[in-house]
Amino acid sequence: MAAKPGKGRGRRKATRNHNDRNKNNNNDSASEHVPTEKNTANIDETPNADTERKQDDSQVFPAFIRTITGDKIDIQLTEGDTVMDVRQFLLESKEACFVTCYEFLLHAKNGRVHHLEDYNVISEVTDITGGGFSLEMVPALYDDRSMRVHVWHTKELLSLSNLNALLSTSLAARSEKEQNKAPNSGGKLKNEVPELDGLGYMEDVSGLLSNVLPSPLKTVKCVKSMLFSSFNPPPSYRRLVGDLLYLDVTTLEGNAFCITGSTRMFYVNSCTAETFDPRPSKATLEATTLVALLQKISSRFKKAFREILEHKAAAHSFENEQPVLVPNSWLGSYPVPDHICNSDRAENSLALLYGSEPLGMPREWNEELQTCRELPLTTPQERLMRDRALYKVTSDFVDAAISGAVGVISGCIPPINSTDPERLYMFLHNNIFFSIAVDTDLQKLSKKSTDANSKTRSTGTRHGSQWGDNDGSSSEDSINGMEVVQDIPPEAEQALSDVATYSSVNNDLNGAKAYQEADVPGLYNLAVAIIDYRGHRVLAQSVLPGILQGDSSDTLLYGSLDNGKKIVWNEDFHSKVLEAAKRLHLKEHSVIDGSGNVSKLAVAVDSKGIVGSDKRHYLLDLLRVTPRDANYTGPASQNCILRSELITAFCQAQTAEKSTQASEKSKSKETNTKEADNLANDAKNVADADKPDSMKIKKNEDAKELFPMSAESCDHHDKIVFNPNVFTEFKLAGSPEEIAADENNVRKVSLYLTDVVIPKFIEDLCALRVTPMDGQTLTEALHAHGINVRYIGKVADGTRDLPHLWDLCINEIVVRSSKHIINDVLRDTDDHDLAPATSHLFNCLFGNCQALGGKEHPHHLSPGKHSRRQARRKGRKSLRNSQPVYMSVNSETLWSDIQEFAMIKYRFELPEDDRSRVKKVCVIRNLCLKVGVTIAARKYDLNSTTPFQTSDILDLRPVVKHSIPVSAEAKGLVETGKLQFAEEMLNEAYTLFSEAFSILQQVTGPMHREAANCCRYLAMILYHAGDMAGAIAETQKELIINERCLGLDHPDTAHSYCNIALFYHGLNQTELSLHYMSRALLLLNLSSGPDHPDVASTFINVAMIYQDMGKSNIALRYLQEALKKNKRLLGEEHVQTALSYHALAIAFNYMGAFKLSYQHEQRTFDIFSKQLGEEDSKTQDALNWMNKFKMRELQKNAQKQRDQALNDASTQRAIDILKARPELIHAFQAAEGSGSSSSSANKTLNAALIGETLSRGRGIDERAARAAAGVRRKAAARGLLRPS
């Protein structure tokens, strides 16, 4: 499939002269969304625009482009820019976005004119370093393909469908608009920012689902309709004069036109609704582009098109970018938008292309992919071009694979082997092989188990491949010494076979990724993608060259086709595989085939080395790139292999241990040598005189012994290798000692997983060094630590004392178990029952629903589950009146199946209160994302028996796993930048992240998760350097990328909102900051629920904002709520709880309650002392704060004492005066009854003496007022004053 114009998959370096600088933002962990203070004395100079210009502009050369319309566009080029880069740049420009068919002329400085091809590197055509050159767009002739592309692009351009309305940018734009209005309003500026309704206290998140989705963009219509005319295709005699197609266009004015698209131009012809007259109209309206012609025939089109361009120009540049894979949204608009008439949509939907080319031959995916892999890698520019080409081809393949998989499951693409059993069906479409991951027939497995009691049962779950099915059956009671369990109930075996089938496909994809990263020259892999859709798992692979033309056995050079019965070996192939094995820590080992022949392999026996018709060496069926997990035994666990991340971590740990031992041995040896030298000093002098050469030789030998040990320690990481065929049914050659050593190595790494990695991971979870928010981030964290998800039960057992982690693990186990069960039901559901089945299953899971049919099914798994789908494909009508499977499911049976599945798969017993314990909104979200369900964004009564209706199920979408590569060079720069940032080397880190982001922009485009990661760190660097505006700009980029690539409610998106809120608060834009905080809290509640430490941390951030506004009461509410959450979730003695106490201490200090500040800081100090030690910097900081609060409390008390003493002295003096002159008292009392003319002065005087309350106006001495009140009380007590 040809790349669509404007798709933006390969980004250009060509930029406008006035483009923004490249900065990036945000930070890494959940705890980092509170920016921490660093010692600014140790921070280097702020990274600024001059630094970046020094880095970038040294290789940037200005030029200009003369467009077809005569406009002049300034552009900046680099030495590596190609013509395709410039084309992509023009597709995003306002002046030339509607031009698609043109050629480039390059006018060199010396006056020569060069005609450019699309893949020309401009700097290779002429010298661009000296400037003085320009580019000119020249109209090219259209053909059928370019004409259709132009029409398609124009239709896309006339809509705002590809411009997402993101809340992040709309909030900032609205705030800026209000700020611009305020100075001109003539009124008083708004200083009060009210508390947002319900901010932070979103216990009922289900009622706020509609707030997650952004408001739709305003519809701008340019034409009433634009359709392909019914006169298409042009008759032969018109084709000979250049006619390519005809369009019927109705303008907004109501005028109808028939437009001819010819090889040279577009023009209005003389056709009417009934009469074909291809001659140009009398008005002779023509133009080289469709947009230019429409502007001539419709003034309203011209105005509307200008408005669309303004909309796109006003949006952030990243909002115009399209991600390669748009994430599935589990929420759809509610009320459901009206389905309006759209003829273009109808035409596209009825084409039924399923990812294939509308014109011409299908793309040769494999040839494109392997050609890209063979591109040179010598220079950085060559590596960048290769990474970019690989990314684009793989992305296009995944895009086409998704469309093809939908066609396969929908029954629109027939199998190529329709006479075989359905579980062996293969599909070929658009040069992509599709196979459906299926289970071995349950009856066959049951028959095997009864016929051979002493034989192990095989799951037979090898996915369909281009090389046929391999059942992988076993015939031994023990597999290489590993005991197997045979007593498995049929229901459990069926469930396990389902999971194993899925696992085998997953393993194949992970194996393909591993060999891609190994990147051995001369060794090739196929493009692979996995698509889950409507309960089915589809494996998509590029077609192996020659597979359709001949017998596959003739091309097998390495490995086995028949499960080890015959093993083929080739020296050339083996050398390439061995090179990859060194990088993957795989051991070269010997195996014995069924004939007794011994062969040396460096892969699993069931992998296949094929030579294609293109003479390339392909390695297929990479199901076991890592060894089998020794902790999981039995035939149902044959696909349970270790993760590559664990192998890498184990090798690093062994290398570090070896280095430590070598270092200790070296130190011990040096110590012993020194002692010996001291004890025999005199003898040594004599020996030196008699035998100088021998001593020198001995010292040299000692040095040589130490240096090789160091080298061995450095190389030890590469020498740790594993045999992938241990603990399998394949027979290994070699001595028993060697086989036992290989098995022991695998047992060691399996034990390392359970005894070291998992406990350390649980420790990191408890210490909040790892803070997963939902099932997706938990899975990513497990995989990053080398832990398979099947160990989630063990992780859950280790987090029972922490409610948020316990709930998160239980929720994930429930979601994963229910996903398999729901998919099993959906596989056997007819198309017209998909929405009712999904809503019923959701009601059974989240409500208390009974079976809809008259008879309840005892178990959802059925041995003959494929019969219904096969009958439906063949068109039989006998099943129309049968009861759908979903109608026999009720809440009790569903939850029983979930509990059983959790025990079998995860070895975890769900608690008795699992139904009431799960966080329903979080589970609904996670389950929808895993199954591909979209529900209406409305408020659900999740306490009712049937919270979901059929109308709530809006869509079922494919869920994709792929192996799209990312630039290894950019990843390396990011990792190095993280180390530099951790060491507070800001300038160096800024340079590394900027360079990584630049590479990613050119390879993947900005719409990629790794690009957002760069932005996150760049924003934090700018924040710590004091550039708050720069940090906001980079966080805005990161936020847009996360929303577009990860989803509107992904935890990373929520943390981005929190960060940008704090940055805006730093610029005193408080109201905007609170809006962003409100959004962050909503998203955090959706992904994790209200009970999570990150929610408590966000409450503290909100409190900081309100505290700075002077709203201490609101701030205290949030701080107290955060403290309650941390105490409940983490415990009284957790470090995070101590931080909550510290935040409260600061708040009380702000209010002047120093005693309370001291008490809370005392609690902070106690926790830090216990958890971190008294010497830790945080503990010392807490001690310093305690001293500050204590000092302020003492100062406050001293001031009170001084004020009290002064009041007492003033009171005593007043009493003495009154005692000495009692007539004054009578005079004052007489003045109270005097005339009104002097009442005011007398009242003031009387109040001064008797302490009557006065308003606190300017000039009133509060101490004098308090003293006067004291005088009155004491005088009245002594009888000196008469009661009034």
Short mmCIF file of C-alpha atoms in Angstrom, two decimals, residues 3-277:
data_model
loop_
_atom_site.label_atom_id
_atom_site.label_comp_id
_atom_site.label_asym_id
_atom_site.label_seq_id
_atom_site.Cartn_x
_atom_site.Cartn_y
_atom_site.Cartn_z
CA ALA A 3 2.17 5.82 1.66
CA LYS A 4 -0.61 8.32 1.86
CA PRO A 5 0.34 11.94 1.47
CA GLY A 6 0.51 13.75 4.73
CA LYS A 7 0.68 10.60 6.80
CA GLY A 8 3.84 11.88 8.42
CA ARG A 9 5.51 8.55 9.09
CA GLY A 10 8.96 9.59 8.02
CA ARG A 11 9.69 13.05 9.30
CA ARG A 12 11.81 15.54 7.43
CA LYS A 13 14.60 17.64 8.75
CA ALA A 14 13.63 20.44 6.37
CA THR A 15 12.04 23.22 8.41
CA ARG A 16 10.89 26.77 8.05
CA ASN A 17 13.38 29.41 9.04
CA HIS A 18 11.13 30.51 11.87
CA ASN A 19 10.50 27.05 13.34
CA ASP A 20 10.48 26.62 17.09
CA ARG A 21 13.55 25.26 18.75
CA ASN A 22 13.66 21.61 19.69
CA LYS A 23 13.25 21.12 23.39
CA ASN A 24 11.61 18.33 25.31
CA ASN A 25 10.04 17.65 28.66
CA ASN A 26 8.65 15.85 31.66
CA ASN A 27 10.09 13.23 33.89
CA ASP A 28 10.23 9.54 34.39
CA SER A 29 8.65 8.05 37.42
CA ALA A 30 5.35 8.73 39.08
CA SER A 31 7.03 10.40 42.01
CA GLU A 32 8.74 12.85 39.67
CA HIS A 33 5.62 14.70 38.77
CA VAL A 34 6.41 16.88 41.76
CA PRO A 35 9.49 18.73 40.46
CA THR A 36 12.19 18.46 43.09
CA GLU A 37 14.55 21.19 44.11
CA LYS A 38 18.19 20.68 43.25
CA ASN A 39 21.23 22.52 44.49
CA THR A 40 21.32 25.33 41.99
CA ALA A 41 24.87 26.16 42.98
CA ASN A 42 26.03 23.02 41.19
CA ILE A 43 23.93 23.54 38.07
CA ASP A 44 25.62 24.66 34.90
CA GLU A 45 24.51 27.53 32.76
CA THR A 46 20.98 27.31 31.41
CA PRO A 47 20.68 25.57 28.03
CA ASN A 48 19.47 28.25 25.71
CA ALA A 49 18.66 28.95 22.12
CA ASP A 50 22.27 29.91 21.40
CA THR A 51 23.45 26.48 22.51
CA GLU A 52 20.94 24.83 20.24
CA ARG A 53 21.71 27.03 17.31
CA LYS A 54 25.37 26.20 17.78
CA GLN A 55 24.42 22.55 17.66
CA ASP A 56 21.91 22.62 14.81
CA ASP A 57 22.46 25.69 12.67
CA SER A 58 26.08 24.81 11.92
CA GLN A 59 24.71 22.19 9.51
CA VAL A 60 21.60 24.08 8.32
CA PHE A 61 21.54 25.98 5.04
CA PRO A 62 18.81 28.46 4.05
CA ALA A 63 17.03 28.32 0.71
CA PHE A 64 13.60 29.01 -0.74
CA ILE A 65 11.01 27.17 -2.83
CA ARG A 66 9.03 28.75 -5.64
CA THR A 67 5.60 27.10 -5.65
CA ILE A 68 3.29 26.45 -8.59
CA THR A 69 1.13 29.39 -7.54
CA GLY A 70 4.15 31.71 -7.46
CA ASP A 71 4.48 31.87 -3.67
CA LYS A 72 7.91 31.86 -2.08
CA ILE A 73 8.54 29.60 0.91
CA ASP A 74 11.71 29.89 2.99
CA ILE A 75 13.21 26.59 4.05
CA GLN A 76 16.23 25.26 5.93
CA LEU A 77 18.03 22.20 4.58
CA THR A 78 20.68 19.90 5.97
CA GLU A 79 23.19 17.84 4.08
CA GLY A 80 21.15 14.68 4.53
CA ASP A 81 17.79 16.00 3.32
CA THR A 82 16.22 14.25 0.37
CA VAL A 83 13.58 15.40 -2.08
CA MET A 84 11.05 13.27 -0.17
CA ASP A 85 11.80 15.32 2.95
CA VAL A 86 10.99 18.52 1.09
CA ARG A 87 7.79 16.99 -0.30
CA GLN A 88 6.67 16.06 3.19
CA PHE A 89 7.43 19.60 4.36
CA LEU A 90 5.33 21.09 1.55
CA LEU A 91 2.38 18.82 2.35
CA GLU A 92 2.25 20.51 5.76
CA SER A 93 2.67 24.05 4.46
CA LYS A 94 -0.22 26.42 3.95
CA GLU A 95 0.94 27.53 0.52
CA ALA A 96 1.36 24.14 -1.16
CA CYS A 97 -0.54 21.57 0.91
CA PHE A 98 -3.06 20.99 -1.91
CA VAL A 99 -0.44 20.25 -4.59
CA THR A 100 0.56 16.59 -5.00
CA CYS A 101 1.67 16.06 -8.61
CA TYR A 102 4.79 18.06 -9.39
CA GLU A 103 8.51 17.80 -10.01
CA PHE A 104 11.44 19.73 -8.61
CA LEU A 105 13.99 21.82 -10.43
CA LEU A 106 17.07 22.85 -8.51
CA HIS A 107 18.61 26.18 -9.55
CA ALA A 108 22.23 26.04 -8.49
CA LYS A 109 24.41 28.99 -7.64
CA ASN A 110 26.38 28.62 -10.86
CA GLY A 111 23.20 28.94 -12.91
CA ARG A 112 22.80 25.27 -13.75
CA VAL A 113 19.36 23.68 -13.46
CA HIS A 114 19.05 20.11 -12.13
CA HIS A 115 16.02 17.86 -12.41
CA LEU A 116 15.54 16.08 -9.06
CA GLU A 117 14.23 12.59 -8.39
CA ASP A 118 12.33 11.75 -5.19
CA TYR A 119 15.20 9.88 -3.51
CA ASN A 120 17.94 12.32 -4.47
CA VAL A 121 19.93 13.73 -1.57
CA ILE A 122 20.02 17.41 -2.41
CA SER A 123 23.56 17.98 -1.16
CA GLU A 124 24.79 15.24 -3.53
CA VAL A 125 23.33 17.04 -6.56
CA THR A 126 24.87 20.42 -5.86
CA ASP A 127 26.86 22.19 -3.19
CA ILE A 128 24.36 23.68 -0.75
CA THR A 129 26.88 24.90 1.82
CA GLY A 130 27.52 28.13 -0.01
CA GLY A 131 23.87 29.08 -0.35
CA GLY A 132 22.51 30.86 -3.39
CA PHE A 133 20.39 27.94 -4.62
CA SER A 134 16.63 27.51 -4.83
CA LEU A 135 13.99 24.91 -5.63
CA GLU A 136 11.12 25.29 -8.07
CA MET A 137 7.91 23.26 -8.20
CA VAL A 138 6.95 22.35 -11.78
CA PRO A 139 3.58 20.73 -12.58
CA ALA A 140 3.87 17.10 -13.64
CA LEU A 141 1.51 15.01 -15.72
CA TYR A 142 -1.10 12.99 -13.86
CA ASP A 143 -1.62 9.27 -14.36
CA ASP A 144 -4.35 7.02 -12.96
CA ARG A 145 -2.60 6.51 -9.67
CA SER A 146 -1.44 10.06 -9.05
CA MET A 147 -4.88 11.35 -10.04
CA ARG A 148 -6.65 9.17 -7.47
CA VAL A 149 -4.07 10.08 -4.83
CA HIS A 150 -4.67 13.76 -5.57
CA VAL A 151 -8.45 13.41 -5.24
CA TRP A 152 -8.10 11.41 -2.02
CA HIS A 153 -5.69 13.96 -0.55
CA THR A 154 -7.98 16.85 -1.48
CA LYS A 155 -10.93 15.20 0.25
CA GLU A 156 -8.81 14.72 3.36
CA LEU A 157 -7.68 18.31 3.20
CA LEU A 158 -11.25 19.60 3.05
CA SER A 159 -12.07 18.08 6.44
CA LEU A 160 -10.77 18.49 9.97
CA SER A 161 -11.04 14.77 10.65
CA ASN A 162 -7.28 14.34 10.88
CA LEU A 163 -6.96 17.25 13.33
CA ASN A 164 -7.69 16.06 16.85
CA ALA A 165 -9.30 18.43 19.31
CA LEU A 166 -7.03 17.93 22.32
CA LEU A 167 -8.07 19.25 25.70
CA SER A 168 -4.47 20.11 26.54
CA THR A 169 -4.13 22.70 23.77
CA SER A 170 -7.71 23.96 23.99
CA LEU A 171 -7.31 24.83 27.68
CA ALA A 172 -4.14 26.80 27.03
CA ALA A 173 -5.69 28.60 24.06
CA ARG A 174 -8.79 29.51 26.05
CA SER A 175 -6.70 30.82 28.93
CA GLU A 176 -4.58 32.92 26.60
CA LYS A 177 -7.70 34.33 24.99
CA GLU A 178 -9.14 35.31 28.37
CA GLN A 179 -5.88 36.94 29.41
CA ASN A 180 -5.82 38.99 26.21
CA LYS A 181 -9.37 40.12 26.82
CA ALA A 182 -8.84 41.10 30.45
CA PRO A 183 -6.73 44.27 29.98
CA ASN A 184 -9.23 45.63 27.45
CA SER A 185 -12.34 44.77 29.40
CA GLY A 186 -12.13 47.94 31.46
CA GLY A 187 -13.23 46.03 34.50
CA LYS A 188 -11.48 44.78 37.52
CA LEU A 189 -9.08 41.91 36.99
CA LYS A 190 -10.22 38.63 38.42
CA ASN A 191 -8.05 37.83 41.42
CA GLU A 192 -10.20 35.13 43.01
CA VAL A 193 -9.87 31.62 41.62
CA PRO A 194 -12.73 29.52 42.96
CA GLU A 195 -12.24 25.94 44.01
CA LEU A 196 -13.14 23.65 41.14
CA ASP A 197 -16.20 21.53 41.82
CA GLY A 198 -15.34 18.05 42.98
CA LEU A 199 -11.63 18.48 42.36
CA GLY A 200 -9.83 15.49 43.74
CA TYR A 201 -12.81 13.86 45.38
CA MET A 202 -13.99 11.81 42.44
CA GLU A 203 -15.13 8.67 44.17
CA ASP A 204 -17.85 8.11 41.56
CA VAL A 205 -15.68 8.24 38.45
CA SER A 206 -18.29 6.46 36.33
CA GLY A 207 -20.32 9.65 36.28
CA LEU A 208 -17.40 11.57 34.77
CA LEU A 209 -16.64 9.35 31.78
CA SER A 210 -18.06 11.92 29.38
CA ASN A 211 -15.41 14.39 30.57
CA VAL A 212 -12.61 12.20 29.26
CA LEU A 213 -13.40 12.76 25.60
CA PRO A 214 -12.66 16.19 24.08
CA SER A 215 -15.37 18.23 22.47
CA PRO A 216 -15.68 17.65 18.72
CA LEU A 217 -14.28 20.27 16.40
CA LYS A 218 -16.53 22.67 14.63
CA THR A 219 -17.57 21.27 11.27
CA VAL A 220 -16.43 23.37 8.33
CA LYS A 221 -18.05 22.37 5.06
CA CYS A 222 -16.46 23.38 1.78
CA VAL A 223 -18.73 21.61 -0.71
CA LYS A 224 -22.06 19.86 -0.42
CA SER A 225 -20.78 16.75 -2.13
CA MET A 226 -17.88 15.49 -4.21
CA LEU A 227 -18.46 12.10 -5.83
CA PHE A 228 -16.97 10.03 -8.58
CA SER A 229 -19.29 10.54 -11.50
CA SER A 230 -21.43 7.73 -12.87
CA PHE A 231 -19.79 8.44 -16.24
CA ASN A 232 -16.61 6.75 -14.96
CA PRO A 233 -14.54 5.17 -16.32
CA PRO A 234 -13.84 7.44 -19.30
CA PRO A 235 -14.62 5.79 -22.64
CA SER A 236 -11.67 4.61 -24.67
CA TYR A 237 -11.75 7.49 -27.12
CA ARG A 238 -11.62 9.97 -24.23
CA ARG A 239 -8.76 8.05 -22.61
CA LEU A 240 -6.79 8.65 -25.78
CA VAL A 241 -7.06 12.40 -25.28
CA GLY A 242 -6.08 12.32 -21.62
CA ASP A 243 -9.27 11.93 -19.57
CA LEU A 244 -8.58 9.97 -16.36
CA LEU A 245 -11.75 10.38 -14.28
CA TYR A 246 -14.86 12.50 -13.77
CA LEU A 247 -16.13 14.10 -10.57
CA ASP A 248 -19.60 15.37 -9.73
CA VAL A 249 -19.31 18.37 -7.42
CA THR A 250 -22.15 20.31 -5.79
CA THR A 251 -21.01 23.62 -4.31
CA LEU A 252 -22.38 25.32 -1.20
CA GLU A 253 -24.23 27.71 -3.51
CA GLY A 254 -26.16 24.71 -4.86
CA ASN A 255 -24.54 24.67 -8.30
CA ALA A 256 -23.70 21.27 -9.80
CA PHE A 257 -20.57 20.78 -11.89
CA CYS A 258 -19.00 17.82 -13.63
CA ILE A 259 -15.22 18.06 -13.50
CA THR A 260 -12.78 16.23 -15.74
CA GLY A 261 -9.47 15.12 -14.30
CA SER A 262 -7.03 14.82 -17.17
CA THR A 263 -3.32 14.20 -17.44
CA ARG A 264 -2.61 17.93 -17.56
CA MET A 265 -5.28 19.65 -15.50
CA PHE A 266 -8.77 19.76 -14.01
CA TYR A 267 -11.55 21.55 -15.88
CA VAL A 268 -15.32 21.87 -15.84
CA ASN A 269 -16.90 19.91 -18.68
CA SER A 270 -20.35 20.24 -20.26
CA CYS A 271 -21.88 17.04 -18.86
CA THR A 272 -25.33 17.12 -17.29
CA ALA A 273 -27.03 14.57 -15.07
CA GLU A 274 -28.22 12.57 -18.08
CA THR A 275 -26.01 13.69 -20.96
CA PHE A 276 -22.33 12.94 -21.43
CA ASP A 277 -20.55 15.88 -23.00
#
